[in-house]
Amino acid sequence: MLETNSPVDIRATIVQMRSISLGVSIITLECSEIAASAKPGNFVNIKINDATQPLLRRPFSIHHVRGSLIDLMVKSIGCGTTLFCNAPVGSSVMVLGPLGNSFDRSSTPFQTAILVSGGVGTAPMLFLEKTLVGEGKKVINLIGGRTKNDLLAQNLANCRFATDDGSVGFRGTIVQLLQSELPDLKKNGTLKIFACGPNLMLKALARFCHEHRLACDLSLESLMGCGIGICYGCCVEVSNPAGGSRTILLCQEGPVINAELLQI
Ligand SMILES: Cc1cc2nc3c(=O)[nH]c(=O)nc-3n(C[C@H](O)[C@H](O)[C@H](O)COP(=O)(O)OP(=O)(O)OC[C@H]3O[C@@H](n4cnc5c(N)ncnc54)[C@H](O)[C@@H]3O)c2cc1C
Ligand code: FES
C-alpha cells in the first residue's frame, strides 16, 4: 500500500451540508492543506465539537476532493456522527489528516478497476474513481446494500447493484453479484478489485478473490482513537506472509490492506 504525507491538524469550516439519503449527508469542508495532499483511501480524524462529549475524534474516509474542498460522506449512527450531520454550515471542526495509507493503483498492472462497496463503504469510491479515470483506467462500480434505500451511488459511473431484498439490481450479496458478473467483467482486460464496506463482506470478498486469483485491496474499519499510532485502539489481526498471524495498527498500516492478508 502507498504511504501518505505528513498529516496536519487544522480548524476547517463546514461550507456545505447535503442530505443524500435517510441519515446520510455529504459534508464539505474548506481544507486546502489536506485537499492538496490527500490520496484515495486516506481518511481524516475529526473532533466534532469543542466539548468533552464526544471526547475522541471520529474517522471518516475522504469521499472527494474538489480544489481546496474535501467532501465526507457521513452516516449518522451514534452520538458523534449525529452531531456532525446536524452541525450548521459556517461552523467549524478540527480535522487531522490526511491519515492512513491509500489504495495501491500502481504495483499490480491492471486495465479495469472494479470498485466493490457496501453501505457507507461507498464513501471513498468517488475520489478513487475520479483518480483512476484520470490515470486512463476503466472503472466499474459494484454497489451493495440491504435494500435500495441503502445504495449510495451518487455521482459514480458504470454502477451495477446488489440488494439483499432484490429491490434494485441483483438479489443477493455483493460477492454473489461479483461471481455472476465475473465472466463479463473479464472481457475488460486484467482486473483489480478495490473494496470498502462491512468487515464481514470484506472477508467474504477476500476469500473469493483468493480463490479466483484476483488482485484486491480492502479498506477495513475498526474503532479508532488517535488515528496516529499512539492509543493502540485500532489493532487488527492479519495473516503473516511468513506464517501465522500478526497484529497491525489499522491507522498506520491501513486502512487499506492487500486482501491476501485477511486469509487467516
Ligand atoms: C478508517 C475509517 C473510515 C471511516 N469512514 C467513514 C465514512 O466515510 N463515513 C462514515 O459514515 N463512517 C465512516 N467510518 C465509521 C465512523 O468513524 C463511525 O461510524 C463513527 O466513528 C461512529 O461515531 P459515533 O459517535 O456516531 O458513534 P458512537 O456513538 O461512538 O457508536 C455508535 C455505535 O456504532 C459503533 N461504531 C462506532 N464506530 C464504529 C466503526 N468504526 N465501525 C463499526 N461500528 C462502529 C459503536 O460500537 C456503537 O455501537 C469510518 C471508520 C474508519 C475506521
Ligand atoms: S487509532 Fe490510535 S493507534 Fe490507531
PDB file of N, CA, C and O in Angstrom, residues 16-87:
ATOM      1  N   GLN A  16     -20.682  23.317   3.201  1.00  0.00           N
ATOM      2  CA  GLN A  16     -21.912  22.781   2.595  1.00  0.00           C
ATOM      3  C   GLN A  16     -22.303  21.502   3.317  1.00  0.00           C
ATOM      4  O   GLN A  16     -21.444  20.758   3.790  1.00  0.00           O
ATOM      5  N   MET A  17     -23.618  21.267   3.371  1.00  0.00           N
ATOM      6  CA  MET A  17     -24.159  20.056   4.015  1.00  0.00           C
ATOM      7  C   MET A  17     -25.330  19.611   3.164  1.00  0.00           C
ATOM      8  O   MET A  17     -26.284  20.357   2.975  1.00  0.00           O
ATOM      9  N   ARG A  18     -25.222  18.406   2.553  1.00  0.00           N
ATOM     10  CA  ARG A  18     -26.304  17.912   1.692  1.00  0.00           C
ATOM     11  C   ARG A  18     -26.752  16.554   2.179  1.00  0.00           C
ATOM     12  O   ARG A  18     -25.928  15.636   2.299  1.00  0.00           O
ATOM     13  N   SER A  19     -28.051  16.422   2.445  1.00  0.00           N
ATOM     14  CA  SER A  19     -28.580  15.111   2.801  1.00  0.00           C
ATOM     15  C   SER A  19     -28.789  14.326   1.506  1.00  0.00           C
ATOM     16  O   SER A  19     -29.427  14.811   0.577  1.00  0.00           O
ATOM     17  N   ILE A  20     -28.223  13.108   1.419  1.00  0.00           N
ATOM     18  CA  ILE A  20     -28.350  12.339   0.164  1.00  0.00           C
ATOM     19  C   ILE A  20     -29.217  11.099   0.345  1.00  0.00           C
ATOM     20  O   ILE A  20     -29.567  10.430  -0.612  1.00  0.00           O
ATOM     21  N   SER A  21     -29.518  10.764   1.590  1.00  0.00           N
ATOM     22  CA  SER A  21     -30.307   9.574   1.867  1.00  0.00           C
ATOM     23  C   SER A  21     -30.690   9.682   3.339  1.00  0.00           C
ATOM     24  O   SER A  21     -30.147  10.517   4.062  1.00  0.00           O
ATOM     25  N   LEU A  22     -31.602   8.818   3.778  1.00  0.00           N
ATOM     26  CA  LEU A  22     -32.019   8.893   5.181  1.00  0.00           C
ATOM     27  C   LEU A  22     -30.806   8.685   6.092  1.00  0.00           C
ATOM     28  O   LEU A  22     -30.161   7.635   6.045  1.00  0.00           O
ATOM     29  N   GLY A  23     -30.442   9.717   6.866  1.00  0.00           N
ATOM     30  CA  GLY A  23     -29.332   9.593   7.815  1.00  0.00           C
ATOM     31  C   GLY A  23     -27.947   9.680   7.204  1.00  0.00           C
ATOM     32  O   GLY A  23     -26.952   9.452   7.897  1.00  0.00           O
ATOM     33  N   VAL A  24     -27.846  10.017   5.923  1.00  0.00           N
ATOM     34  CA  VAL A  24     -26.518  10.119   5.289  1.00  0.00           C
ATOM     35  C   VAL A  24     -26.362  11.498   4.652  1.00  0.00           C
ATOM     36  O   VAL A  24     -27.232  11.933   3.889  1.00  0.00           O
ATOM     37  N   SER A  25     -25.265  12.166   4.975  1.00  0.00           N
ATOM     38  CA  SER A  25     -25.017  13.510   4.431  1.00  0.00           C
ATOM     39  C   SER A  25     -23.639  13.602   3.807  1.00  0.00           C
ATOM     40  O   SER A  25     -22.706  12.923   4.248  1.00  0.00           O
ATOM     41  N   ILE A  26     -23.539  14.462   2.794  1.00  0.00           N
ATOM     42  CA  ILE A  26     -22.214  14.846   2.274  1.00  0.00           C
ATOM     43  C   ILE A  26     -21.867  16.171   2.945  1.00  0.00           C
ATOM     44  O   ILE A  26     -22.592  17.165   2.804  1.00  0.00           O
ATOM     45  N   ILE A  27     -20.768  16.152   3.699  1.00  0.00           N
ATOM     46  CA  ILE A  27     -20.332  17.339   4.441  1.00  0.00           C
ATOM     47  C   ILE A  27     -19.065  17.866   3.761  1.00  0.00           C
ATOM     48  O   ILE A  27     -18.088  17.123   3.597  1.00  0.00           O
ATOM     49  N   THR A  28     -19.110  19.132   3.369  1.00  0.00           N
ATOM     50  CA  THR A  28     -17.974  19.722   2.642  1.00  0.00           C
ATOM     51  C   THR A  28     -17.210  20.669   3.565  1.00  0.00           C
ATOM     52  O   THR A  28     -17.808  21.544   4.197  1.00  0.00           O
ATOM     53  N   LEU A  29     -15.905  20.453   3.624  1.00  0.00           N
ATOM     54  CA  LEU A  29     -15.044  21.258   4.498  1.00  0.00           C
ATOM     55  C   LEU A  29     -14.041  22.041   3.657  1.00  0.00           C
ATOM     56  O   LEU A  29     -13.483  21.492   2.692  1.00  0.00           O
ATOM     57  N   GLU A  30     -13.809  23.291   4.042  1.00  0.00           N
ATOM     58  CA  GLU A  30     -12.743  24.091   3.412  1.00  0.00           C
ATOM     59  C   GLU A  30     -11.446  23.697   4.113  1.00  0.00           C
ATOM     60  O   GLU A  30     -11.276  23.929   5.309  1.00  0.00           O
ATOM     61  N   CYS A  31     -10.561  23.073   3.383  1.00  0.00           N
ATOM     62  CA  CYS A  31      -9.450  22.345   3.999  1.00  0.00           C
ATOM     63  C   CYS A  31      -8.294  22.239   3.021  1.00  0.00           C
ATOM     64  O   CYS A  31      -7.890  21.133   2.637  1.00  0.00           O
ATOM     65  N   SER A  32      -7.733  23.375   2.554  1.00  0.00           N
ATOM     66  CA  SER A  32      -6.808  23.314   1.417  1.00  0.00           C
ATOM     67  C   SER A  32      -5.567  22.470   1.688  1.00  0.00           C
ATOM     68  O   SER A  32      -5.100  21.741   0.810  1.00  0.00           O
ATOM     69  N   GLU A  33      -5.037  22.539   2.922  1.00  0.00           N
ATOM     70  CA  GLU A  33      -3.791  21.793   3.216  1.00  0.00           C
ATOM     71  C   GLU A  33      -3.999  20.294   3.046  1.00  0.00           C
ATOM     72  O   GLU A  33      -3.143  19.578   2.540  1.00  0.00           O
ATOM     73  N   ILE A  34      -5.172  19.807   3.501  1.00  0.00           N
ATOM     74  CA  ILE A  34      -5.442  18.372   3.413  1.00  0.00           C
ATOM     75  C   ILE A  34      -5.828  18.004   1.980  1.00  0.00           C
ATOM     76  O   ILE A  34      -5.372  16.994   1.434  1.00  0.00           O
ATOM     77  N   ALA A  35      -6.634  18.850   1.354  1.00  0.00           N
ATOM     78  CA  ALA A  35      -7.039  18.581  -0.030  1.00  0.00           C
ATOM     79  C   ALA A  35      -5.820  18.457  -0.949  1.00  0.00           C
ATOM     80  O   ALA A  35      -5.801  17.622  -1.856  1.00  0.00           O
ATOM     81  N   ALA A  36      -4.795  19.256  -0.672  1.00  0.00           N
ATOM     82  CA  ALA A  36      -3.633  19.282  -1.567  1.00  0.00           C
ATOM     83  C   ALA A  36      -2.844  17.977  -1.538  1.00  0.00           C
ATOM     84  O   ALA A  36      -2.213  17.611  -2.532  1.00  0.00           O
ATOM     85  N   SER A  37      -2.870  17.260  -0.426  1.00  0.00           N
ATOM     86  CA  SER A  37      -2.012  16.066  -0.345  1.00  0.00           C
ATOM     87  C   SER A  37      -2.794  14.760  -0.203  1.00  0.00           C
ATOM     88  O   SER A  37      -2.198  13.689  -0.112  1.00  0.00           O
ATOM     89  N   ALA A  38      -4.142  14.829  -0.182  1.00  0.00           N
ATOM     90  CA  ALA A  38      -4.934  13.615   0.028  1.00  0.00           C
ATOM     91  C   ALA A  38      -4.830  12.670  -1.158  1.00  0.00           C
ATOM     92  O   ALA A  38      -4.742  13.096  -2.308  1.00  0.00           O
ATOM     93  N   LYS A  39      -4.881  11.374  -0.836  1.00  0.00           N
ATOM     94  CA  LYS A  39      -4.914  10.328  -1.876  1.00  0.00           C
ATOM     95  C   LYS A  39      -6.114   9.423  -1.605  1.00  0.00           C
ATOM     96  O   LYS A  39      -6.537   9.277  -0.447  1.00  0.00           O
ATOM     97  N   PRO A  40      -6.633   8.774  -2.662  1.00  0.00           N
ATOM     98  CA  PRO A  40      -7.814   7.927  -2.464  1.00  0.00           C
ATOM     99  C   PRO A  40      -7.534   6.793  -1.476  1.00  0.00           C
ATOM    100  O   PRO A  40      -6.567   6.051  -1.637  1.00  0.00           O
ATOM    101  N   GLY A  41      -8.371   6.691  -0.465  1.00  0.00           N
ATOM    102  CA  GLY A  41      -8.182   5.683   0.593  1.00  0.00           C
ATOM    103  C   GLY A  41      -7.792   6.329   1.910  1.00  0.00           C
ATOM    104  O   GLY A  41      -7.992   5.739   2.979  1.00  0.00           O
ATOM    105  N   ASN A  42      -7.219   7.548   1.845  1.00  0.00           N
ATOM    106  CA  ASN A  42      -6.880   8.263   3.082  1.00  0.00           C
ATOM    107  C   ASN A  42      -8.144   8.597   3.864  1.00  0.00           C
ATOM    108  O   ASN A  42      -9.239   8.671   3.305  1.00  0.00           O
ATOM    109  N   PHE A  43      -7.954   8.833   5.170  1.00  0.00           N
ATOM    110  CA  PHE A  43      -9.078   9.283   5.985  1.00  0.00           C
ATOM    111  C   PHE A  43      -8.664  10.489   6.813  1.00  0.00           C
ATOM    112  O   PHE A  43      -7.470  10.859   6.836  1.00  0.00           O
ATOM    113  N   VAL A  44      -9.639  11.138   7.426  1.00  0.00           N
ATOM    114  CA  VAL A  44      -9.377  12.242   8.359  1.00  0.00           C
ATOM    115  C   VAL A  44      -9.985  11.869   9.712  1.00  0.00           C
ATOM    116  O   VAL A  44     -10.932  11.084   9.776  1.00  0.00           O
ATOM    117  N   ASN A  45      -9.410  12.405  10.788  1.00  0.00           N
ATOM    118  CA  ASN A  45      -9.931  12.138  12.132  1.00  0.00           C
ATOM    119  C   ASN A  45     -10.433  13.463  12.691  1.00  0.00           C
ATOM    120  O   ASN A  45      -9.663  14.420  12.801  1.00  0.00           O
ATOM    121  N   ILE A  46     -11.723  13.502  13.014  1.00  0.00           N
ATOM    122  CA  ILE A  46     -12.374  14.794  13.257  1.00  0.00           C
ATOM    123  C   ILE A  46     -12.846  14.939  14.691  1.00  0.00           C
ATOM    124  O   ILE A  46     -13.532  14.062  15.230  1.00  0.00           O
ATOM    125  N   LYS A  47     -12.459  16.069  15.319  1.00  0.00           N
ATOM    126  CA  LYS A  47     -13.035  16.462  16.620  1.00  0.00           C
ATOM    127  C   LYS A  47     -14.227  17.329  16.274  1.00  0.00           C
ATOM    128  O   LYS A  47     -14.095  18.430  15.753  1.00  0.00           O
ATOM    129  N   ILE A  48     -15.408  16.752  16.559  1.00  0.00           N
ATOM    130  CA  ILE A  48     -16.640  17.329  16.030  1.00  0.00           C
ATOM    131  C   ILE A  48     -17.059  18.608  16.752  1.00  0.00           C
ATOM    132  O   ILE A  48     -17.692  19.484  16.162  1.00  0.00           O
ATOM    133  N   ASN A  49     -16.703  18.720  18.034  1.00  0.00           N
ATOM    134  CA  ASN A  49     -17.024  19.963  18.751  1.00  0.00           C
ATOM    135  C   ASN A  49     -15.934  20.239  19.784  1.00  0.00           C
ATOM    136  O   ASN A  49     -14.990  19.450  19.917  1.00  0.00           O
ATOM    137  N   ASP A  50     -16.071  21.339  20.494  1.00  0.00           N
ATOM    138  CA  ASP A  50     -15.047  21.694  21.485  1.00  0.00           C
ATOM    139  C   ASP A  50     -15.411  21.173  22.876  1.00  0.00           C
ATOM    140  O   ASP A  50     -14.715  21.445  23.847  1.00  0.00           O
ATOM    141  N   ALA A  51     -16.517  20.409  22.963  1.00  0.00           N
ATOM    142  CA  ALA A  51     -16.966  19.889  24.265  1.00  0.00           C
ATOM    143  C   ALA A  51     -16.234  18.586  24.602  1.00  0.00           C
ATOM    144  O   ALA A  51     -15.479  18.053  23.784  1.00  0.00           O
ATOM    145  N   THR A  52     -16.478  18.067  25.807  1.00  0.00           N
ATOM    146  CA  THR A  52     -15.813  16.818  26.184  1.00  0.00           C
ATOM    147  C   THR A  52     -16.584  15.600  25.684  1.00  0.00           C
ATOM    148  O   THR A  52     -16.105  14.484  25.760  1.00  0.00           O
ATOM    149  N   GLN A  53     -17.812  15.780  25.210  1.00  0.00           N
ATOM    150  CA  GLN A  53     -18.586  14.678  24.617  1.00  0.00           C
ATOM    151  C   GLN A  53     -18.959  15.008  23.179  1.00  0.00           C
ATOM    152  O   GLN A  53     -19.581  16.040  22.951  1.00  0.00           O
ATOM    153  N   PRO A  54     -18.612  14.226  22.192  1.00  0.00           N
ATOM    154  CA  PRO A  54     -17.767  13.051  22.344  1.00  0.00           C
ATOM    155  C   PRO A  54     -16.306  13.451  22.549  1.00  0.00           C
ATOM    156  O   PRO A  54     -15.842  14.408  21.929  1.00  0.00           O
ATOM    157  N   LEU A  55     -15.615  12.701  23.394  1.00  0.00           N
ATOM    158  CA  LEU A  55     -14.246  13.054  23.761  1.00  0.00           C
ATOM    159  C   LEU A  55     -13.278  12.813  22.596  1.00  0.00           C
ATOM    160  O   LEU A  55     -12.421  13.644  22.300  1.00  0.00           O
ATOM    161  N   LEU A  56     -13.467  11.657  21.960  1.00  0.00           N
ATOM    162  CA  LEU A  56     -12.494  11.250  20.936  1.00  0.00           C
ATOM    163  C   LEU A  56     -12.903  11.754  19.558  1.00  0.00           C
ATOM    164  O   LEU A  56     -14.084  11.993  19.279  1.00  0.00           O
ATOM    165  N   ARG A  57     -11.899  11.848  18.709  1.00  0.00           N
ATOM    166  CA  ARG A  57     -12.171  12.166  17.301  1.00  0.00           C
ATOM    167  C   ARG A  57     -12.869  10.988  16.633  1.00  0.00           C
ATOM    168  O   ARG A  57     -12.824   9.867  17.135  1.00  0.00           O
ATOM    169  N   ARG A  58     -13.473  11.249  15.480  1.00  0.00           N
ATOM    170  CA  ARG A  58     -14.139  10.205  14.703  1.00  0.00           C
ATOM    171  C   ARG A  58     -13.507  10.155  13.307  1.00  0.00           C
ATOM    172  O   ARG A  58     -13.330  11.211  12.668  1.00  0.00           O
ATOM    173  N   PRO A  59     -13.195   8.932  12.817  1.00  0.00           N
ATOM    174  CA  PRO A  59     -12.547   8.812  11.498  1.00  0.00           C
ATOM    175  C   PRO A  59     -13.540   8.747  10.331  1.00  0.00           C
ATOM    176  O   PRO A  59     -14.574   8.074  10.431  1.00  0.00           O
ATOM    177  N   PHE A  60     -13.211   9.409   9.236  1.00  0.00           N
ATOM    178  CA  PHE A  60     -14.048   9.383   8.027  1.00  0.00           C
ATOM    179  C   PHE A  60     -13.142   9.334   6.794  1.00  0.00           C
ATOM    180  O   PHE A  60     -12.164  10.086   6.704  1.00  0.00           O
ATOM    181  N   SER A  61     -13.523   8.477   5.833  1.00  0.00           N
ATOM    182  CA  SER A  61     -12.802   8.418   4.566  1.00  0.00           C
ATOM    183  C   SER A  61     -12.974   9.728   3.818  1.00  0.00           C
ATOM    184  O   SER A  61     -14.032  10.373   3.921  1.00  0.00           O
ATOM    185  N   ILE A  62     -11.986  10.082   3.027  1.00  0.00           N
ATOM    186  CA  ILE A  62     -12.138  11.249   2.149  1.00  0.00           C
ATOM    187  C   ILE A  62     -12.957  10.805   0.936  1.00  0.00           C
ATOM    188  O   ILE A  62     -12.534   9.943   0.169  1.00  0.00           O
ATOM    189  N   HIS A  63     -14.160  11.366   0.816  1.00  0.00           N
ATOM    190  CA  HIS A  63     -15.104  10.965  -0.230  1.00  0.00           C
ATOM    191  C   HIS A  63     -14.704  11.565  -1.577  1.00  0.00           C
ATOM    192  O   HIS A  63     -14.754  10.914  -2.606  1.00  0.00           O
ATOM    193  N   HIS A  64     -14.300  12.844  -1.531  1.00  0.00           N
ATOM    194  CA  HIS A  64     -13.915  13.510  -2.777  1.00  0.00           C
ATOM    195  C   HIS A  64     -13.097  14.753  -2.437  1.00  0.00           C
ATOM    196  O   HIS A  64     -13.234  15.302  -1.338  1.00  0.00           O
ATOM    197  N   VAL A  65     -12.274  15.157  -3.379  1.00  0.00           N
ATOM    198  CA  VAL A  65     -11.504  16.398  -3.234  1.00  0.00           C
ATOM    199  C   VAL A  65     -11.870  17.289  -4.404  1.00  0.00           C
ATOM    200  O   VAL A  65     -11.843  16.845  -5.556  1.00  0.00           O
ATOM    201  N   ARG A  66     -12.260  18.528  -4.100  1.00  0.00           N
ATOM    202  CA  ARG A  66     -12.602  19.492  -5.159  1.00  0.00           C
ATOM    203  C   ARG A  66     -11.862  20.785  -4.865  1.00  0.00           C
ATOM    204  O   ARG A  66     -12.289  21.555  -4.020  1.00  0.00           O
ATOM    205  N   GLY A  67     -10.695  20.971  -5.515  1.00  0.00           N
ATOM    206  CA  GLY A  67      -9.888  22.166  -5.250  1.00  0.00           C
ATOM    207  C   GLY A  67      -9.458  22.181  -3.799  1.00  0.00           C
ATOM    208  O   GLY A  67      -8.828  21.239  -3.305  1.00  0.00           O
ATOM    209  N   SER A  68      -9.845  23.240  -3.083  1.00  0.00           N
ATOM    210  CA  SER A  68      -9.435  23.350  -1.677  1.00  0.00           C
ATOM    211  C   SER A  68     -10.448  22.683  -0.738  1.00  0.00           C
ATOM    212  O   SER A  68     -10.317  22.771   0.480  1.00  0.00           O
ATOM    213  N   LEU A  69     -11.476  22.051  -1.323  1.00  0.00           N
ATOM    214  CA  LEU A  69     -12.541  21.459  -0.501  1.00  0.00           C
ATOM    215  C   LEU A  69     -12.372  19.949  -0.390  1.00  0.00           C
ATOM    216  O   LEU A  69     -11.927  19.294  -1.334  1.00  0.00           O
ATOM    217  N   ILE A  70     -12.743  19.394   0.763  1.00  0.00           N
ATOM    218  CA  ILE A  70     -12.895  17.938   0.836  1.00  0.00           C
ATOM    219  C   ILE A  70     -14.348  17.628   1.202  1.00  0.00           C
ATOM    220  O   ILE A  70     -14.974  18.328   2.006  1.00  0.00           O
ATOM    221  N   ASP A  71     -14.875  16.572   0.568  1.00  0.00           N
ATOM    222  CA  ASP A  71     -16.218  16.083   0.884  1.00  0.00           C
ATOM    223  C   ASP A  71     -16.090  14.820   1.725  1.00  0.00           C
ATOM    224  O   ASP A  71     -15.238  13.959   1.434  1.00  0.00           O
ATOM    225  N   LEU A  72     -16.948  14.705   2.728  1.00  0.00           N
ATOM    226  CA  LEU A  72     -17.058  13.477   3.520  1.00  0.00           C
ATOM    227  C   LEU A  72     -18.481  12.966   3.376  1.00  0.00           C
ATOM    228  O   LEU A  72     -19.424  13.763   3.328  1.00  0.00           O
ATOM    229  N   MET A  73     -18.635  11.636   3.283  1.00  0.00           N
ATOM    230  CA  MET A  73     -19.976  11.039   3.271  1.00  0.00           C
ATOM    231  C   MET A  73     -20.177  10.431   4.655  1.00  0.00           C
ATOM    232  O   MET A  73     -19.493   9.468   5.018  1.00  0.00           O
ATOM    233  N   VAL A  74     -21.101  11.002   5.430  1.00  0.00           N
ATOM    234  CA  VAL A  74     -21.215  10.611   6.835  1.00  0.00           C
ATOM    235  C   VAL A  74     -22.581  10.007   7.117  1.00  0.00           C
ATOM    236  O   VAL A  74     -23.618  10.621   6.833  1.00  0.00           O
ATOM    237  N   LYS A  75     -22.558   8.804   7.683  1.00  0.00           N
ATOM    238  CA  LYS A  75     -23.803   8.156   8.081  1.00  0.00           C
ATOM    239  C   LYS A  75     -23.990   8.348   9.576  1.00  0.00           C
ATOM    240  O   LYS A  75     -23.096   8.034  10.379  1.00  0.00           O
ATOM    241  N   SER A  76     -25.164   8.829   9.933  1.00  0.00           N
ATOM    242  CA  SER A  76     -25.458   9.102  11.338  1.00  0.00           C
ATOM    243  C   SER A  76     -25.827   7.795  12.044  1.00  0.00           C
ATOM    244  O   SER A  76     -26.871   7.222  11.777  1.00  0.00           O
ATOM    245  N   ILE A  77     -24.911   7.307  12.919  1.00  0.00           N
ATOM    246  CA  ILE A  77     -25.196   6.049  13.627  1.00  0.00           C
ATOM    247  C   ILE A  77     -25.108   6.191  15.144  1.00  0.00           C
ATOM    248  O   ILE A  77     -25.457   5.272  15.865  1.00  0.00           O
ATOM    249  N   GLY A  78     -24.601   7.325  15.624  1.00  0.00           N
ATOM    250  CA  GLY A  78     -24.423   7.484  17.073  1.00  0.00           C
ATOM    251  C   GLY A  78     -24.221   8.942  17.401  1.00  0.00           C
ATOM    252  O   GLY A  78     -24.505   9.839  16.611  1.00  0.00           O
ATOM    253  N   CYS A  79     -23.649   9.145  18.581  1.00  0.00           N
ATOM    254  CA  CYS A  79     -23.530  10.497  19.131  1.00  0.00           C
ATOM    255  C   CYS A  79     -22.716  11.431  18.219  1.00  0.00           C
ATOM    256  O   CYS A  79     -23.179  12.501  17.808  1.00  0.00           O
ATOM    257  N   GLY A  80     -21.504  11.031  17.845  1.00  0.00           N
ATOM    258  CA  GLY A  80     -20.619  11.918  17.083  1.00  0.00           C
ATOM    259  C   GLY A  80     -21.128  12.180  15.676  1.00  0.00           C
ATOM    260  O   GLY A  80     -21.148  13.328  15.214  1.00  0.00           O
ATOM    261  N   THR A  81     -21.546  11.136  14.989  1.00  0.00           N
ATOM    262  CA  THR A  81     -21.987  11.311  13.602  1.00  0.00           C
ATOM    263  C   THR A  81     -23.296  12.111  13.539  1.00  0.00           C
ATOM    264  O   THR A  81     -23.500  12.895  12.611  1.00  0.00           O
ATOM    265  N   THR A  82     -24.159  11.936  14.543  1.00  0.00           N
ATOM    266  CA  THR A  82     -25.411  12.712  14.549  1.00  0.00           C
ATOM    267  C   THR A  82     -25.108  14.193  14.771  1.00  0.00           C
ATOM    268  O   THR A  82     -25.646  15.065  14.072  1.00  0.00           O
ATOM    269  N   LEU A  83     -24.206  14.479  15.720  1.00  0.00           N
ATOM    270  CA  LEU A  83     -23.818  15.886  15.934  1.00  0.00           C
ATOM    271  C   LEU A  83     -23.212  16.474  14.660  1.00  0.00           C
ATOM    272  O   LEU A  83     -23.524  17.606  14.271  1.00  0.00           O
ATOM    273  N   PHE A  84     -22.365  15.689  13.991  1.00  0.00           N
ATOM    274  CA  PHE A  84     -21.672  16.180  12.794  1.00  0.00           C
ATOM    275  C   PHE A  84     -22.679  16.470  11.675  1.00  0.00           C
ATOM    276  O   PHE A  84     -22.641  17.537  11.042  1.00  0.00           O
ATOM    277  N   CYS A  85     -23.622  15.529  11.461  1.00  0.00           N
ATOM    278  CA  CYS A  85     -24.606  15.713  10.376  1.00  0.00           C
ATOM    279  C   CYS A  85     -25.568  16.867  10.658  1.00  0.00           C
ATOM    280  O   CYS A  85     -26.202  17.368   9.735  1.00  0.00           O
ATOM    281  N   ASN A  86     -25.676  17.260  11.937  1.00  0.00           N
ATOM    282  CA  ASN A  86     -26.576  18.368  12.278  1.00  0.00           C
ATOM    283  C   ASN A  86     -25.835  19.684  12.492  1.00  0.00           C
ATOM    284  O   ASN A  86     -26.449  20.684  12.866  1.00  0.00           O
ATOM    285  N   ALA A  87     -24.521  19.684  12.275  1.00  0.00           N
ATOM    286  CA  ALA A  87     -23.742  20.915  12.507  1.00  0.00           C
ATOM    287  C   ALA A  87     -24.138  21.964  11.478  1.00  0.00           C
ATOM    288  O   ALA A  87     -24.340  21.639  10.298  1.00  0.00           O
TER     289      ALA A  87
END
